[in-house]
Amino acid sequence: MSHLVSLRNDGDIAVVTIDNPPVNALSHALRAGLVEALSRARADAGTAAIVIVCAGRTFIAGADISEFGKPAREPTTLDVISAIEASEKPVIAAMHGTPLGGGLEVALACHFRVAVPGTRLGLPEIKLGLIPGAGGTQRLPRLIGLDKAMAMVLSGDPIPATEALTAGLIDAIVEGDLTAAAVAFARGIVARGQAPVLARNRDDKLAPWRGEVEKFDDDAAPYAKRARGRDAPAAAIAALRGAITLPIEEALARERALFLDLVAGEQSKAQRHIFFAEREAAKLPKLAGVKPHDIQRAAVIGAGTMGGGIAMCFANAGLPVRVIEANDEALARGLDAVAKNYRSAAARGSLAADEVEARLARIAGTTDLAAVADAEIVIEAVFEDMSIKQQVFGALDRIAKSGAVLATNTSYLDIDALARGVARPDAVIGMHFFSPANVMRLLEVVRGAATSPATLATALAVGRRIGKIPVVVGVCHGFVGNRMHRVRGVEAERLLLEGALPADVDAALTDFGFPMGPFAAADLAGLDVGWRMRKAQGLNAPIADLLCESGRFGQKTGRGFYLYAPGSRTPQPDPEVARLIAAEMARRGAAPGAVGKDEIVERLLFAMINEGARILAEGIARRPGDIDVIWVYGYGFPAHRGGPMHYADSVGLARIRDRLTEFARRTGDESLRLAPLLQKLAADGNGFASLST
Ligand code: 3H9
């Protein structure tokens, strides 16, 4: 039998133990072992019931994602499920950790399910651009009802064991040793002569829905609306609908067909790429054996929007944090904003009331910089100005304890220059959070020339501890994300001067799958920030500068690239902006024209991809997948397109090269000059992915 599955007997109960670290994914060898163990246990006359349990940190956490895209090998997960359902002896799933996806589907096929407290059960396939492909959309609604099943399948979010028990997904929460408790549970069933119950044969929770197909469609509509170009939500809805419109065998076949279509498609491939890229980003072979410092206390300098959000990250993770501001007024304003933020989360029901107080109690405000002395990590989040930051770092150098990490949240500035001003440059690092810092998961960890491995390891460990996805980047203006974002912004402005309107540009990108286009996003962030920064650097953005000169700073002034009705955040195209653009075009002698949607997408994204190639060649990002993770988690790049570099590979680098060459020729735009790395990869017929292998 496979070494991943073992079978032993505890009296008349057979215990099948799965041991396939790290997450007991349903690999081919595991499936084979499971089928064989089940067949032996069924054939053994001394066995009255069968318990399936997993070693390690979790019950089966799903199909083995690395097998997707390869030819299917028997036995499949469906064969495992058939073997369980065919068993005349009761089969009990004994769960802990995170029974997910195909793992939960195996459990749904069992006759009974028990779990230890703390278990989280879910069908997360939608997050991989898939739907459950082994009966999840049919067995789950039969156990917990169609409404709850719809929420689980379409959100992909797991539910805790307590909720699973109330909903009817599990039969019991068992305390103590899981295997012993599951064996005792199995004995009870045998003793009572309880007949095996198959989810597929249950109809009590579905029957009320059969006459309510319209209600089902209404309930499903909001999920379909939020799909933003993703195929999986519609497929999930179609599969779930089958539970009340089709006989189960047909519904299962339909689910399977929809799953197979998705698994072979580009979208799921892109989302699987992001799943693995996110985990790859965390791996730094050079840090092997480097121990991160132990962090007990943090300090944040600056109680503005960023500082407050960063402090919340620490408080949310259970770490005490001091927030230091220059004066009482700014401090009170900052702490007040944090308190409001927590209270509104509690009012929305996303945070328990006692958690509000517990988290606030972890945040202590002061105007005395000496308070950083007991922190093992200090994050500076003051105004984005080099001389102010240098002053802060000079003071931190004198006060912070030896071994403390001195981090800056700068989004653009030269970390090496900051490090040169202190006596301990090895302790200096960038930790670039994204706004709102308590929500956005991306953290660019900027490694300076002098940053020590221990400082880097500590920043990464802290990032993970506060729930972020840290990606290591090198020093350059804007690092990875903002450097590419700037290139996209320059190109977007150029499109306006060729006759596209802000709404055309934004629509092209929202149709592509971004939650917002660049101009609506700029209005939301405030146009004045970029304007001030450009002026300081001697740069310009022709249209944005004109808007700012006429007091149009975006949403905050009710006017920017768009017009906003009082109290509304909905951008309305503004004829005045169209006139302003037309006048600027006339002044420059540009011919009026229109730019097609496809060209808008190509101009913006290909320019970014070209810059991404430069970033890779310079070693600012270590892998193309790191850039993808940055753009998906920090800038709303649609995950189902896999991030800019994966998307580039799906388009083909030769095409991107040819289009960029054509755009550069037509517009005379020097910045579209081809990056040598892009040129070389295209010439060799390679993609960016070839750099990671
Ligand atoms: C599915 O089941 C389809 C079915 O409906 C149809 C069947 C026919 N496969 O995240 P971590 C690796 S779709 C392969 O750092 P954590 C991961 O790459 C699947 N590998 O740990 C990493 O490797 P490495 C539905 C997997 O404790 C290591 O395990 N299931 C898989 O923070 C540790 O992972 C899912 O979508 C996998 N399924 O979180 C669950 N899962 O160390 C996806 C993990 O080399 N997984 N790995 O970098 C997760 O959500 C999290 O991994 C989990 C653990 C919560 C389980």
Short mmCIF file of C-alpha atoms and ligand atoms in Angstrom, two decimals, residues 21-23 25-26 57-59 61-68 76-78 98 100-103 105 122-125 127-128 130-136 256 259 275-276 278-280 283, ligand 1:
data_model
loop_
_atom_site.label_atom_id
_atom_site.label_comp_id
_atom_site.label_asym_id
_atom_site.label_seq_id
_atom_site.Cartn_x
_atom_site.Cartn_y
_atom_site.Cartn_z
CA PRO A 21 2.89 16.61 4.38
CA PRO A 22 2.57 19.53 4.34
CA VAL A 23 -1.21 19.71 3.86
CA ALA A 25 -3.13 17.26 -0.63
CA LEU A 26 -4.96 14.55 -2.60
CA ARG A 57 -1.38 19.97 10.59
CA THR A 58 -4.61 19.37 8.71
CA PHE A 59 -7.20 17.04 7.24
CA ALA A 61 -6.61 20.53 2.28
CA GLY A 62 -7.74 19.79 -1.28
CA ALA A 63 -6.68 18.39 -4.59
CA ASP A 64 -2.95 18.60 -5.28
CA ILE A 65 -2.90 21.86 -7.22
CA SER A 66 0.44 21.02 -8.81
CA GLU A 67 -1.25 18.10 -10.63
CA PHE A 68 -3.72 20.41 -12.44
CA THR A 76 -9.27 9.99 -9.39
CA THR A 77 -10.88 11.78 -6.47
CA LEU A 78 -14.21 10.61 -7.88
CA THR A 98 -8.42 23.08 7.26
CA LEU A 100 -10.72 22.30 2.07
CA GLY A 101 -11.78 21.72 -1.53
CA GLY A 102 -11.42 18.10 -2.59
CA GLY A 103 -10.61 17.27 1.05
CA GLU A 105 -15.60 16.79 -0.74
CA GLY A 122 -14.39 25.32 3.16
CA LEU A 123 -14.62 25.03 -0.60
CA PRO A 124 -12.02 27.62 -1.73
CA GLU A 125 -11.91 26.52 -5.39
CA LYS A 127 -10.11 31.53 -5.35
CA LEU A 128 -8.24 29.37 -7.84
CA LEU A 130 -12.39 26.83 -10.22
CA ILE A 131 -15.51 25.29 -8.78
CA PRO A 132 -15.68 22.18 -6.60
CA GLY A 133 -15.20 19.31 -9.03
CA ALA A 134 -15.90 16.29 -6.86
CA GLY A 135 -19.52 16.76 -5.88
CA GLY A 136 -19.16 19.72 -3.52
CA ARG A 256 -17.67 17.92 -13.47
CA PHE A 259 -14.87 22.07 -13.47
CA PHE A 275 -1.11 30.93 -5.47
CA PHE A 276 2.36 29.49 -5.98
CA GLU A 278 2.76 34.17 -3.38
CA ARG A 279 4.40 31.26 -1.60
CA GLU A 280 7.59 31.48 -3.68
CA LYS A 283 11.29 31.92 0.07
C1 3H9 B 1 -9.63 21.34 -5.33
O1 3H9 B 1 -9.56 20.74 -4.30
C2 3H9 B 1 -10.46 20.94 -6.48
C3 3H9 B 1 -11.50 19.90 -6.13
O2 3H9 B 1 -12.75 20.47 -5.93
C4 3H9 B 1 -11.66 18.96 -7.30
C5 3H9 B 1 -10.94 17.71 -7.16
C6 3H9 B 1 -11.21 16.77 -8.35
N1 3H9 B 1 -1.90 21.41 -3.49
O3 3H9 B 1 -0.20 27.96 2.28
P1 3H9 B 1 0.94 27.33 2.96
C7 3H9 B 1 1.51 23.72 -0.43
S1 3H9 B 1 -8.72 22.74 -5.58
C8 3H9 B 1 -0.55 21.44 -3.57
O4 3H9 B 1 2.21 28.07 3.03
P2 3H9 B 1 -0.47 27.47 5.47
C9 3H9 B 1 1.96 25.15 -0.61
O5 3H9 B 1 2.28 25.40 -1.95
C10 3H9 B 1 -7.77 22.91 -4.09
N2 3H9 B 1 0.22 22.12 -2.70
O6 3H9 B 1 0.55 26.84 4.44
C11 3H9 B 1 3.14 25.21 0.32
O7 3H9 B 1 4.23 24.61 -0.34
P3 3H9 B 1 5.71 25.13 -0.08
C12 3H9 B 1 -8.58 23.41 -2.98
C13 3H9 B 1 -0.39 22.79 -1.72
O8 3H9 B 1 -0.40 26.65 6.69
C14 3H9 B 1 2.74 24.30 1.47
O9 3H9 B 1 1.71 23.46 0.95
N3 3H9 B 1 -7.72 23.67 -1.86
C15 3H9 B 1 -1.79 22.80 -1.59
O10 3H9 B 1 -0.28 28.96 5.54
C16 3H9 B 1 2.20 25.04 2.68
O11 3H9 B 1 1.17 25.92 2.26
C17 3H9 B 1 -7.13 24.86 -1.71
O12 3H9 B 1 -7.28 25.75 -2.49
C18 3H9 B 1 -2.55 22.08 -2.52
N4 3H9 B 1 -3.88 22.03 -2.45
O13 3H9 B 1 -1.91 27.27 4.81
C19 3H9 B 1 -6.26 25.00 -0.48
N5 3H9 B 1 -2.11 23.57 -0.51
O14 3H9 B 1 5.96 24.94 1.38
C20 3H9 B 1 -5.01 25.75 -0.80
C21 3H9 B 1 -0.96 24.00 0.01
O15 3H9 B 1 6.53 24.29 -0.99
N6 3H9 B 1 -4.15 25.84 0.33
N7 3H9 B 1 0.08 23.52 -0.70
O16 3H9 B 1 5.68 26.58 -0.48
C22 3H9 B 1 -4.32 26.73 1.33
O17 3H9 B 1 -5.26 27.49 1.36
C23 3H9 B 1 -3.29 26.77 2.40
O18 3H9 B 1 -2.13 26.15 1.89
C24 3H9 B 1 -3.66 26.04 3.72
C25 3H9 B 1 -2.42 25.99 4.63
C26 3H9 B 1 -4.78 26.84 4.41
C27 3H9 B 1 -4.11 24.63 3.46
#
